[in-house]
PDB file of C-alpha atoms in Angstrom:
ATOM      1  CA  MET A   1      52.462 158.950 175.911  1.00  0.00           C
ATOM      2  CA  ALA A   2      51.510 155.445 175.072  1.00  0.00           C
ATOM      3  CA  THR A   3      54.237 153.304 173.636  1.00  0.00           C
ATOM      4  CA  SER A   4      53.591 150.612 171.076  1.00  0.00           C
ATOM      5  CA  GLN A   5      54.865 147.180 171.978  1.00  0.00           C
ATOM      6  CA  ILE A   6      57.036 145.519 169.372  1.00  0.00           C
ATOM      7  CA  PRO A   7      55.809 141.958 168.885  1.00  0.00           C
ATOM      8  CA  ASN A   8      58.286 139.193 169.527  1.00  0.00           C
ATOM      9  CA  PRO A   9      58.564 137.247 166.244  1.00  0.00           C
ATOM     10  CA  ASN A  10      59.554 134.113 168.124  1.00  0.00           C
ATOM     11  CA  THR A  11      56.415 134.062 170.290  1.00  0.00           C
ATOM     12  CA  GLU A  12      54.146 135.332 167.519  1.00  0.00           C
ATOM     13  CA  ASP A  13      55.140 132.577 165.088  1.00  0.00           C
ATOM     14  CA  GLN A  14      55.183 129.791 167.651  1.00  0.00           C
ATOM     15  CA  PRO A  15      51.501 128.759 167.332  1.00  0.00           C
ATOM     16  CA  GLN A  16      51.815 128.700 163.551  1.00  0.00           C
ATOM     17  CA  MET A  17      55.003 126.611 163.738  1.00  0.00           C
ATOM     18  CA  GLU A  18      53.372 124.176 166.145  1.00  0.00           C
ATOM     19  CA  GLN A  19      50.384 123.903 163.828  1.00  0.00           C
ATOM     20  CA  GLU A  20      52.611 123.216 160.827  1.00  0.00           C
ATOM     21  CA  LYS A  21      54.507 120.604 162.837  1.00  0.00           C
ATOM     22  CA  GLU A  22      51.270 118.856 163.787  1.00  0.00           C
ATOM     23  CA  GLN A  23      50.089 118.874 160.175  1.00  0.00           C
ATOM     24  CA  ARG A  24      53.346 117.573 158.709  1.00  0.00           C
ATOM     25  CA  ASN A  25      52.763 114.283 156.908  1.00  0.00           C
ATOM     26  CA  TRP A  26      55.949 112.229 156.863  1.00  0.00           C
ATOM     27  CA  ALA A  27      54.374 109.810 154.415  1.00  0.00           C
ATOM     28  CA  GLU A  28      54.565 112.544 151.777  1.00  0.00           C
ATOM     29  CA  VAL A  29      58.364 112.877 151.893  1.00  0.00           C
ATOM     30  CA  ASN A  30      59.740 112.731 148.364  1.00  0.00           C
ATOM     31  CA  GLY A  31      60.890 109.209 147.477  1.00  0.00           C
ATOM     32  CA  ASP A  32      64.314 110.317 146.259  1.00  0.00           C
ATOM     33  CA  ILE A  33      64.912 112.295 149.449  1.00  0.00           C
ATOM     34  CA  LEU A  34      63.758 109.359 151.537  1.00  0.00           C
ATOM     35  CA  MET A  35      66.180 107.038 149.752  1.00  0.00           C
ATOM     36  CA  GLU A  36      69.047 109.416 150.542  1.00  0.00           C
ATOM     37  CA  ILE A  37      67.984 109.439 154.199  1.00  0.00           C
ATOM     38  CA  PHE A  38      67.911 105.638 154.257  1.00  0.00           C
ATOM     39  CA  ARG A  39      71.375 105.474 152.699  1.00  0.00           C
ATOM     40  CA  MET A  40      72.736 107.858 155.324  1.00  0.00           C
ATOM     41  CA  ILE A  41      71.365 105.969 158.336  1.00  0.00           C
ATOM     42  CA  GLY A  42      72.492 102.592 156.974  1.00  0.00           C
ATOM     43  CA  MET A  43      70.979  99.245 156.166  1.00  0.00           C
ATOM     44  CA  LEU A  44      70.571  97.992 159.718  1.00  0.00           C
ATOM     45  CA  ASP A  45      68.605 101.037 160.879  1.00  0.00           C
ATOM     46  CA  VAL A  46      66.309 100.683 157.876  1.00  0.00           C
ATOM     47  CA  PHE A  47      65.542  97.120 158.930  1.00  0.00           C
ATOM     48  CA  LYS A  48      65.277  98.005 162.624  1.00  0.00           C
ATOM     49  CA  GLY A  49      62.419 100.446 162.144  1.00  0.00           C
ATOM     50  CA  ALA A  50      62.960 103.314 159.715  1.00  0.00           C
ATOM     51  CA  GLY A  51      61.663 101.201 156.862  1.00  0.00           C
ATOM     52  CA  SER A  52      58.411 100.486 158.720  1.00  0.00           C
ATOM     53  CA  VAL A  53      57.337 103.979 159.803  1.00  0.00           C
ATOM     54  CA  CYS A  54      54.407 104.042 157.386  1.00  0.00           C
ATOM     55  CA  ARG A  55      53.187 102.408 154.200  1.00  0.00           C
ATOM     56  CA  ALA A  56      55.040 104.845 151.949  1.00  0.00           C
ATOM     57  CA  TRP A  57      58.329 104.294 153.785  1.00  0.00           C
ATOM     58  CA  ARG A  58      57.846 100.520 153.694  1.00  0.00           C
ATOM     59  CA  ARG A  59      57.304 100.709 149.954  1.00  0.00           C
ATOM     60  CA  VAL A  60      60.607 102.531 149.420  1.00  0.00           C
ATOM     61  CA  ALA A  61      62.506 100.160 151.733  1.00  0.00           C
ATOM     62  CA  LYS A  62      61.023  97.058 150.138  1.00  0.00           C
ATOM     63  CA  ASP A  63      60.356  97.899 146.496  1.00  0.00           C
ATOM     64  CA  GLU A  64      63.158 100.271 145.478  1.00  0.00           C
ATOM     65  CA  PRO A  65      66.093  98.091 144.365  1.00  0.00           C
ATOM     66  CA  ASP A  66      68.236 101.175 143.767  1.00  0.00           C
ATOM     67  CA  LEU A  67      68.312 101.663 147.542  1.00  0.00           C
ATOM     68  CA  TRP A  68      70.241  98.402 147.820  1.00  0.00           C
ATOM     69  CA  ARG A  69      72.834  98.979 145.114  1.00  0.00           C
ATOM     70  CA  ARG A  70      75.415  99.180 147.905  1.00  0.00           C
ATOM     71  CA  ILE A  71      75.242  96.832 150.891  1.00  0.00           C
ATOM     72  CA  ASP A  72      77.753  97.901 153.543  1.00  0.00           C
ATOM     73  CA  LEU A  73      78.067  95.922 156.754  1.00  0.00           C
ATOM     74  CA  THR A  74      81.576  96.970 157.723  1.00  0.00           C
ATOM     75  CA  SER A  75      80.347  98.946 160.750  1.00  0.00           C
ATOM     76  CA  ASN A  76      78.536  96.211 162.636  1.00  0.00           C
ATOM     77  CA  ASN A  77      80.546  96.008 165.853  1.00  0.00           C
ATOM     78  CA  ASN A  78      77.455  96.000 168.062  1.00  0.00           C
ATOM     79  CA  TYR A  79      75.901  92.950 166.457  1.00  0.00           C
ATOM     80  CA  ALA A  80      76.787  89.275 166.518  1.00  0.00           C
ATOM     81  CA  ALA A  81      77.640  87.954 163.071  1.00  0.00           C
ATOM     82  CA  ASN A  82      74.939  85.273 163.118  1.00  0.00           C
ATOM     83  CA  VAL A  83      72.277  87.937 163.771  1.00  0.00           C
ATOM     84  CA  LEU A  84      73.222  89.747 160.560  1.00  0.00           C
ATOM     85  CA  ILE A  85      73.016  86.842 158.118  1.00  0.00           C
ATOM     86  CA  ASN A  86      69.264  87.029 157.465  1.00  0.00           C
ATOM     87  CA  PRO A  87      69.165  90.853 157.079  1.00  0.00           C
ATOM     88  CA  THR A  88      72.072  90.588 154.646  1.00  0.00           C
ATOM     89  CA  LYS A  89      70.232  87.991 152.574  1.00  0.00           C
ATOM     90  CA  LEU A  90      67.103  90.141 152.622  1.00  0.00           C
ATOM     91  CA  ALA A  91      69.096  93.131 151.373  1.00  0.00           C
ATOM     92  CA  ILE A  92      70.550  90.990 148.567  1.00  0.00           C
ATOM     93  CA  ASP A  93      67.013  89.934 147.572  1.00  0.00           C
ATOM     94  CA  ARG A  94      65.750  93.515 147.625  1.00  0.00           C
ATOM     95  CA  SER A  95      68.531  94.638 145.277  1.00  0.00           C
ATOM     96  CA  ARG A  96      66.943  92.423 142.590  1.00  0.00           C
ATOM     97  CA  GLY A  97      70.237  91.861 140.862  1.00  0.00           C
ATOM     98  CA  ARG A  98      71.236  95.547 140.816  1.00  0.00           C
ATOM     99  CA  LEU A  99      73.772  95.284 143.625  1.00  0.00           C
ATOM    100  CA  GLU A 100      76.999  97.041 142.665  1.00  0.00           C
ATOM    101  CA  GLU A 101      78.967  97.000 145.938  1.00  0.00           C
ATOM    102  CA  PHE A 102      78.992  94.331 148.643  1.00  0.00           C
ATOM    103  CA  TRP A 103      80.969  95.119 151.821  1.00  0.00           C
ATOM    104  CA  ILE A 104      81.109  92.792 154.845  1.00  0.00           C
ATOM    105  CA  ARG A 105      83.328  92.639 157.925  1.00  0.00           C
ATOM    106  CA  TYR A 106      83.531  89.942 160.640  1.00  0.00           C
ATOM    107  CA  LEU A 107      80.570  88.393 158.882  1.00  0.00           C
ATOM    108  CA  GLY A 108      79.594  85.638 156.533  1.00  0.00           C
ATOM    109  CA  ASP A 109      80.693  82.248 155.353  1.00  0.00           C
ATOM    110  CA  ASP A 110      80.716  80.297 152.106  1.00  0.00           C
ATOM    111  CA  ASP A 111      76.946  79.821 152.299  1.00  0.00           C
ATOM    112  CA  LEU A 112      76.362  83.584 152.331  1.00  0.00           C
ATOM    113  CA  LEU A 113      78.608  84.087 149.304  1.00  0.00           C
ATOM    114  CA  GLN A 114      76.808  81.219 147.576  1.00  0.00           C
ATOM    115  CA  TYR A 115      73.505  82.956 148.292  1.00  0.00           C
ATOM    116  CA  LEU A 116      74.898  86.132 146.753  1.00  0.00           C
ATOM    117  CA  SER A 117      76.261  84.437 143.641  1.00  0.00           C
ATOM    118  CA  ASP A 118      73.066  82.447 143.045  1.00  0.00           C
ATOM    119  CA  ARG A 119      70.981  85.631 143.010  1.00  0.00           C
ATOM    120  CA  PHE A 120      73.299  87.406 140.627  1.00  0.00           C
ATOM    121  CA  PHE A 121      73.531  84.422 138.364  1.00  0.00           C
ATOM    122  CA  ASN A 122      69.750  84.490 138.105  1.00  0.00           C
ATOM    123  CA  PHE A 123      69.559  88.259 137.574  1.00  0.00           C
ATOM    124  CA  SER A 124      71.887  90.704 135.845  1.00  0.00           C
ATOM    125  CA  GLN A 125      75.313  90.097 137.409  1.00  0.00           C
ATOM    126  CA  ASP A 126      75.819  93.808 138.086  1.00  0.00           C
ATOM    127  CA  ASN A 127      77.991  93.425 141.194  1.00  0.00           C
ATOM    128  CA  ARG A 128      81.167  95.412 140.458  1.00  0.00           C
ATOM    129  CA  THR A 129      82.786  95.633 143.918  1.00  0.00           C
ATOM    130  CA  GLN A 130      83.220  93.016 146.634  1.00  0.00           C
ATOM    131  CA  ILE A 131      84.901  93.815 149.959  1.00  0.00           C
ATOM    132  CA  LEU A 132      85.728  91.081 152.480  1.00  0.00           C
ATOM    133  CA  ILE A 133      87.292  92.296 155.740  1.00  0.00           C
ATOM    134  CA  SER A 134      88.240  89.889 158.534  1.00  0.00           C
ATOM    135  CA  CYS A 135      85.943  87.221 157.088  1.00  0.00           C
ATOM    136  CA  TYR A 136      87.711  84.257 158.655  1.00  0.00           C
ATOM    137  CA  GLN A 137      84.874  81.811 157.967  1.00  0.00           C
ATOM    138  CA  ILE A 138      85.095  82.285 154.197  1.00  0.00           C
ATOM    139  CA  SER A 139      87.304  79.873 152.266  1.00  0.00           C
ATOM    140  CA  ASP A 140      89.092  79.958 148.921  1.00  0.00           C
ATOM    141  CA  GLU A 141      86.296  77.870 147.460  1.00  0.00           C
ATOM    142  CA  GLY A 142      83.672  80.312 148.696  1.00  0.00           C
ATOM    143  CA  VAL A 143      85.420  83.256 147.033  1.00  0.00           C
ATOM    144  CA  ILE A 144      86.034  81.433 143.752  1.00  0.00           C
ATOM    145  CA  ASN A 145      82.478  80.119 143.486  1.00  0.00           C
ATOM    146  CA  THR A 146      81.240  83.684 143.900  1.00  0.00           C
ATOM    147  CA  VAL A 147      83.535  85.552 141.531  1.00  0.00           C
ATOM    148  CA  LYS A 148      83.158  83.028 138.709  1.00  0.00           C
ATOM    149  CA  LYS A 149      79.490  84.026 138.511  1.00  0.00           C
ATOM    150  CA  GLN A 150      80.326  87.738 138.430  1.00  0.00           C
ATOM    151  CA  PRO A 151      82.217  88.324 135.172  1.00  0.00           C
ATOM    152  CA  LEU A 152      81.737  92.095 135.477  1.00  0.00           C
ATOM    153  CA  LEU A 153      83.479  92.279 138.859  1.00  0.00           C
ATOM    154  CA  GLU A 154      85.960  95.173 138.783  1.00  0.00           C
ATOM    155  CA  GLU A 155      87.190  95.398 142.376  1.00  0.00           C
ATOM    156  CA  LEU A 156      87.937  92.772 144.999  1.00  0.00           C
ATOM    157  CA  GLN A 157      89.316  93.577 148.431  1.00  0.00           C
ATOM    158  CA  ILE A 158      90.458  90.914 150.899  1.00  0.00           C
ATOM    159  CA  THR A 159      91.795  92.396 154.122  1.00  0.00           C
ATOM    160  CA  PHE A 160      92.814  89.729 156.632  1.00  0.00           C
ATOM    161  CA  GLY A 161      91.623  86.158 156.396  1.00  0.00           C
ATOM    162  CA  THR A 162      92.844  82.580 156.278  1.00  0.00           C
ATOM    163  CA  PHE A 163      93.016  82.094 152.529  1.00  0.00           C
ATOM    164  CA  SER A 164      95.663  80.081 150.717  1.00  0.00           C
ATOM    165  CA  ALA A 165      98.546  81.531 148.740  1.00  0.00           C
ATOM    166  CA  THR A 166      96.994  80.298 145.473  1.00  0.00           C
ATOM    167  CA  LEU A 167      93.842  82.421 145.805  1.00  0.00           C
ATOM    168  CA  PRO A 168      95.064  85.439 143.751  1.00  0.00           C
ATOM    169  CA  GLU A 169      95.879  83.280 140.750  1.00  0.00           C
ATOM    170  CA  LEU A 170      92.551  81.450 140.988  1.00  0.00           C
ATOM    171  CA  VAL A 171      90.663  84.740 141.195  1.00  0.00           C
ATOM    172  CA  GLY A 172      92.580  86.165 138.232  1.00  0.00           C
ATOM    173  CA  LYS A 173      91.688  83.181 136.064  1.00  0.00           C
ATOM    174  CA  GLU A 174      87.982  83.521 136.872  1.00  0.00           C
ATOM    175  CA  VAL A 175      87.857  87.332 136.585  1.00  0.00           C
ATOM    176  CA  PRO A 176      90.459  88.222 133.930  1.00  0.00           C
ATOM    177  CA  ASN A 177      89.222  91.822 133.648  1.00  0.00           C
ATOM    178  CA  LEU A 178      89.592  92.663 137.345  1.00  0.00           C
ATOM    179  CA  LYS A 179      90.774  96.288 137.623  1.00  0.00           C
ATOM    180  CA  ARG A 180      91.338  96.811 141.356  1.00  0.00           C
ATOM    181  CA  PHE A 181      92.685  94.250 143.822  1.00  0.00           C
ATOM    182  CA  LYS A 182      93.487  94.718 147.505  1.00  0.00           C
ATOM    183  CA  LEU A 183      95.125  91.898 149.430  1.00  0.00           C
ATOM    184  CA  ASN A 184      96.041  93.311 152.815  1.00  0.00           C
ATOM    185  CA  GLY A 185      97.403  91.835 156.001  1.00  0.00           C
ATOM    186  CA  THR A 186      99.459  92.865 159.005  1.00  0.00           C
ATOM    187  CA  TRP A 187     103.238  92.800 158.983  1.00  0.00           C
ATOM    188  CA  PHE A 188     104.293  90.837 162.047  1.00  0.00           C
ATOM    189  CA  HIS A 189     107.698  91.912 163.317  1.00  0.00           C
ATOM    190  CA  LEU A 190     109.934  88.971 164.173  1.00  0.00           C
ATOM    191  CA  PRO A 191     113.405  88.718 165.656  1.00  0.00           C
ATOM    192  CA  PRO A 192     116.157  88.443 163.016  1.00  0.00           C
ATOM    193  CA  PRO A 193     116.074  84.859 161.680  1.00  0.00           C
ATOM    194  CA  ASP A 194     118.909  82.413 161.880  1.00  0.00           C
ATOM    195  CA  PRO A 195     120.152  82.203 158.258  1.00  0.00           C
ATOM    196  CA  ASP A 196     120.857  78.497 158.752  1.00  0.00           C
ATOM    197  CA  ASP A 197     117.231  77.816 159.653  1.00  0.00           C
ATOM    198  CA  GLU A 198     115.617  77.314 156.225  1.00  0.00           C
ATOM    199  CA  GLU A 199     112.146  76.793 157.691  1.00  0.00           C
ATOM    200  CA  ILE A 200     112.103  80.218 159.360  1.00  0.00           C
ATOM    201  CA  VAL A 201     113.501  82.006 156.300  1.00  0.00           C
ATOM    202  CA  GLU A 202     110.912  80.344 154.092  1.00  0.00           C
ATOM    203  CA  GLU A 203     108.134  81.425 156.458  1.00  0.00           C
ATOM    204  CA  ILE A 204     109.224  85.067 156.440  1.00  0.00           C
ATOM    205  CA  VAL A 205     109.441  85.432 152.645  1.00  0.00           C
ATOM    206  CA  ASP A 206     106.470  84.461 150.483  1.00  0.00           C
ATOM    207  CA  ASN A 207     106.266  85.382 146.796  1.00  0.00           C
ATOM    208  CA  GLU A 208     103.553  82.900 145.827  1.00  0.00           C
ATOM    209  CA  LYS A 209     100.681  85.358 146.015  1.00  0.00           C
ATOM    210  CA  ALA A 210     102.667  87.920 144.027  1.00  0.00           C
ATOM    211  CA  PHE A 211     103.518  85.327 141.375  1.00  0.00           C
ATOM    212  CA  GLY A 212      99.826  84.474 141.100  1.00  0.00           C
ATOM    213  CA  ILE A 213      98.892  88.137 140.600  1.00  0.00           C
ATOM    214  CA  GLY A 214     101.488  88.568 137.867  1.00  0.00           C
ATOM    215  CA  LYS A 215     100.415  85.354 136.193  1.00  0.00           C
ATOM    216  CA  ALA A 216      96.648  85.924 136.075  1.00  0.00           C
ATOM    217  CA  MET A 217      95.674  89.573 136.724  1.00  0.00           C
ATOM    218  CA  HIS A 218      96.878  91.241 133.547  1.00  0.00           C
ATOM    219  CA  GLN A 219      94.246  94.010 133.478  1.00  0.00           C
ATOM    220  CA  LEU A 220      94.922  95.443 136.937  1.00  0.00           C
ATOM    221  CA  ARG A 221      95.083  99.229 137.274  1.00  0.00           C
ATOM    222  CA  TYR A 222      95.248  99.374 141.076  1.00  0.00           C
ATOM    223  CA  LEU A 223      96.976  96.976 143.464  1.00  0.00           C
ATOM    224  CA  GLN A 224      97.262  97.258 147.249  1.00  0.00           C
ATOM    225  CA  LEU A 225      99.393  94.749 149.168  1.00  0.00           C
ATOM    226  CA  ILE A 226      99.799  96.260 152.632  1.00  0.00           C
ATOM    227  CA  GLY A 227     101.702  94.025 155.057  1.00  0.00           C
ATOM    228  CA  ASN A 228     102.535  91.403 152.421  1.00  0.00           C
ATOM    229  CA  ARG A 229     105.636  89.162 152.619  1.00  0.00           C
ATOM    230  CA  LEU A 230     106.641  89.395 148.962  1.00  0.00           C
ATOM    231  CA  ALA A 231     110.262  90.105 148.078  1.00  0.00           C
ATOM    232  CA  ASN A 232     111.780  91.742 144.992  1.00  0.00           C
ATOM    233  CA  GLU A 233     111.240  88.661 142.815  1.00  0.00           C
ATOM    234  CA  GLY A 234     107.530  88.781 143.524  1.00  0.00           C
ATOM    235  CA  LEU A 235     107.266  92.493 142.788  1.00  0.00           C
ATOM    236  CA  ILE A 236     109.113  92.051 139.490  1.00  0.00           C
ATOM    237  CA  ALA A 237     106.631  89.323 138.520  1.00  0.00           C
ATOM    238  CA  ILE A 238     103.751  91.717 139.243  1.00  0.00           C
ATOM    239  CA  LEU A 239     105.251  94.560 137.221  1.00  0.00           C
ATOM    240  CA  GLN A 240     105.917  92.278 134.271  1.00  0.00           C
ATOM    241  CA  GLY A 241     102.530  90.565 134.377  1.00  0.00           C
ATOM    242  CA  CYS A 242     100.402  93.669 134.970  1.00  0.00           C
ATOM    243  CA  PRO A 243     101.409  96.100 132.180  1.00  0.00           C
ATOM    244  CA  HIS A 244      98.425  98.416 132.770  1.00  0.00           C
ATOM    245  CA  LEU A 245      99.121  98.921 136.477  1.00  0.00           C
ATOM    246  CA  GLU A 246      98.880 102.585 137.503  1.00  0.00           C
ATOM    247  CA  THR A 247      98.774 102.527 141.312  1.00  0.00           C
ATOM    248  CA  LEU A 248     100.810 100.240 143.570  1.00  0.00           C
ATOM    249  CA  ASP A 249     100.592 100.314 147.366  1.00  0.00           C
ATOM    250  CA  ILE A 250     103.279  98.207 149.071  1.00  0.00           C
ATOM    251  CA  ARG A 251     103.283  99.853 152.475  1.00  0.00           C
ATOM    252  CA  ARG A 252     104.718  97.678 155.275  1.00  0.00           C
ATOM    253  CA  CYS A 253     106.104  95.158 152.794  1.00  0.00           C
ATOM    254  CA  TYR A 254     109.483  95.137 154.506  1.00  0.00           C
ATOM    255  CA  ASN A 255     110.954  92.239 152.539  1.00  0.00           C
ATOM    256  CA  LEU A 256     111.276  94.575 149.560  1.00  0.00           C
ATOM    257  CA  ASN A 257     114.529  96.328 148.823  1.00  0.00           C
ATOM    258  CA  MET A 258     113.452  99.403 146.889  1.00  0.00           C
ATOM    259  CA  ASP A 259     116.871 100.220 145.476  1.00  0.00           C
ATOM    260  CA  SER A 260     117.523 102.247 142.329  1.00  0.00           C
ATOM    261  CA  ASP A 261     116.809  99.258 140.098  1.00  0.00           C
ATOM    262  CA  MET A 262     113.419  98.547 141.680  1.00  0.00           C
ATOM    263  CA  ARG A 263     112.457 102.218 141.630  1.00  0.00           C
ATOM    264  CA  ALA A 264     113.337 102.362 137.946  1.00  0.00           C
ATOM    265  CA  ARG A 265     111.086  99.370 137.299  1.00  0.00           C
ATOM    266  CA  CYS A 266     108.270 101.264 139.029  1.00  0.00           C
ATOM    267  CA  SER A 267     108.884 104.527 137.171  1.00  0.00           C
ATOM    268  CA  LYS A 268     105.891 104.074 134.828  1.00  0.00           C
ATOM    269  CA  LEU A 269     103.441 103.931 137.712  1.00  0.00           C
ATOM    270  CA  THR A 270     101.303 106.980 138.374  1.00  0.00           C
ATOM    271  CA  THR A 271     101.237 106.389 142.136  1.00  0.00           C
ATOM    272  CA  LEU A 272     103.658 104.363 144.258  1.00  0.00           C
ATOM    273  CA  ARG A 273     103.291 103.951 148.033  1.00  0.00           C
ATOM    274  CA  LEU A 274     106.552 102.639 149.501  1.00  0.00           C
ATOM    275  CA  PRO A 275     106.983 100.263 152.477  1.00  0.00           C
ATOM    276  CA  SER A 276     107.740 103.029 154.988  1.00  0.00           C
ATOM    277  CA  ASP A 277     105.171 105.556 153.746  1.00  0.00           C
ATOM    278  CA  SER A 278     102.564 106.957 156.124  1.00  0.00           C
ATOM    279  CA  LEU A 279      99.502 104.891 157.030  1.00  0.00           C
ATOM    280  CA  GLU A 280      97.433 107.890 158.021  1.00  0.00           C
ATOM    281  CA  ASP A 281      94.774 107.085 155.418  1.00  0.00           C
ATOM    282  CA  TYR A 282      94.626 103.357 156.257  1.00  0.00           C
ATOM    283  CA  GLU A 283      92.097 102.240 158.873  1.00  0.00           C
ATOM    284  CA  PHE A 284      93.374  98.752 159.710  1.00  0.00           C
ATOM    285  CA  GLN A 285      96.310  97.386 161.676  1.00  0.00           C
ATOM    286  CA  ALA A 286      99.284  97.201 159.345  1.00  0.00           C
ATOM    287  CA  GLU A 287     101.976  96.227 161.870  1.00  0.00           C
ATOM    288  CA  ALA A 288     102.029  94.012 164.946  1.00  0.00           C
ATOM    289  CA  SER A 289     104.481  93.526 167.794  1.00  0.00           C
ATOM    290  CA  PRO A 290     106.117  90.135 168.394  1.00  0.00           C
ATOM    291  CA  ASP A 291     104.076  89.651 171.583  1.00  0.00           C
ATOM    292  CA  ARG A 292     102.236  86.434 170.789  1.00  0.00           C
ATOM    293  CA  SER A 293      99.723  86.995 173.593  1.00  0.00           C
ATOM    294  CA  ASP A 294      98.346  90.019 171.678  1.00  0.00           C
ATOM    295  CA  VAL A 295      97.662  87.820 168.669  1.00  0.00           C
ATOM    296  CA  ASP A 296      95.951  85.096 170.674  1.00  0.00           C
ATOM    297  CA  LEU A 297      93.789  87.603 172.513  1.00  0.00           C
ATOM    298  CA  MET A 298      92.684  89.249 169.286  1.00  0.00           C
ATOM    299  CA  PHE A 299      91.406  86.021 167.782  1.00  0.00           C
ATOM    300  CA  TYR A 300      89.828  84.933 171.032  1.00  0.00           C
ATOM    301  CA  VAL A 301      87.822  88.151 171.232  1.00  0.00           C
ATOM    302  CA  GLU A 302      87.019  88.122 167.519  1.00  0.00           C
ATOM    303  CA  TYR A 303      85.381  84.725 167.684  1.00  0.00           C
ATOM    304  CA  GLY A 304      83.600  85.581 170.922  1.00  0.00           C
ATOM    305  CA  ASP A 305      84.193  82.121 172.392  1.00  0.00           C
ATOM    306  CA  ASP A 306      83.258  82.020 176.074  1.00  0.00           C
ATOM    307  CA  ASP A 307      85.554  79.072 176.645  1.00  0.00           C
ATOM    308  CA  PHE A 308      89.119  80.273 176.210  1.00  0.00           C
ATOM    309  CA  GLU A 309      90.524  76.752 176.169  1.00  0.00           C
ATOM    310  CA  ASN A 310      88.396  75.852 173.151  1.00  0.00           C
ATOM    311  CA  ALA A 311      88.838  79.145 171.279  1.00  0.00           C
ATOM    312  CA  LYS A 312      90.160  78.872 167.755  1.00  0.00           C
ATOM    313  CA  PHE A 313      93.599  80.391 167.135  1.00  0.00           C
ATOM    314  CA  PHE A 314      95.805  80.840 164.081  1.00  0.00           C
ATOM    315  CA  ARG A 315      99.538  81.049 163.611  1.00  0.00           C
ATOM    316  CA  TYR A 316     100.767  84.545 162.821  1.00  0.00           C
ATOM    317  CA  SER A 317     101.800  83.450 159.307  1.00  0.00           C
ATOM    318  CA  ASP A 318      98.258  82.352 158.489  1.00  0.00           C
ATOM    319  CA  VAL A 319      96.715  85.748 159.063  1.00  0.00           C
ATOM    320  CA  TYR A 320      99.010  88.523 160.214  1.00  0.00           C
ATOM    321  CA  CYS A 321     101.336  88.417 157.237  1.00  0.00           C
ATOM    322  CA  TRP A 322      98.642  88.161 154.584  1.00  0.00           C
TER     323      TRP A 322
END
């Protein structure tokens, strides 16, 4: 008796699948879907080749300003900072004034921020979020010249840097409606100071930034000060000067004594992260050991200077306790 052979669907459909694959026209991918793909792979990969696959893809990469509403260069560890300046400027141009979020890390200087602010001054000033992480070549003046041209700025994050203690107050005066502010550093553990050494005590405690926040940032809803050197006087100034504050993150701010009085002052906050709370959701270094060689090595590597003797270093108080 003859038996009928059951066709294998995998082998039967293979020629048809191969034919469909050969006939697939990537230029016909829906523009909205293509924009989502570009956002997922990131700005650098768009510039490196994805945005030049065909005419249709080039059009989306070049002529769709919505694609560049968020410029994020915080994951650029494989590229030298100077290589990224021109692509960053090109992305700013392609946003055509619609940029809402600008994130950079180990990148940029005052000239780049000036380039950004000039474009937004000439367009619509839509930039609402600015994130500066480990941008050691950017100065107070560079930040101020940028934010003064962005009156709609709602969030500013500065994590690490060599800025002065007066920067928060200057920013607050230029952007009085700022809603979210992050000023993060690394708490550097030191041996117990000699109470008779006024210079050391003064270096460990620093309320000036906190006083500036309380004096000029009256519309804040969210404030993050990880690794800051403020003491109770500085925190009181913030609470009194920022009546709309809802979220306060003071993790690794070990100069604070969160006794019953200070906790009562913070009772109106919706969210309070205390100095010893977990850092599981924080991606940066919030504490450092007193081994000075670790600090020197970090800055040597960060600047990529081949000549160790000429590498640029900073005192721990300039950066680690920001």
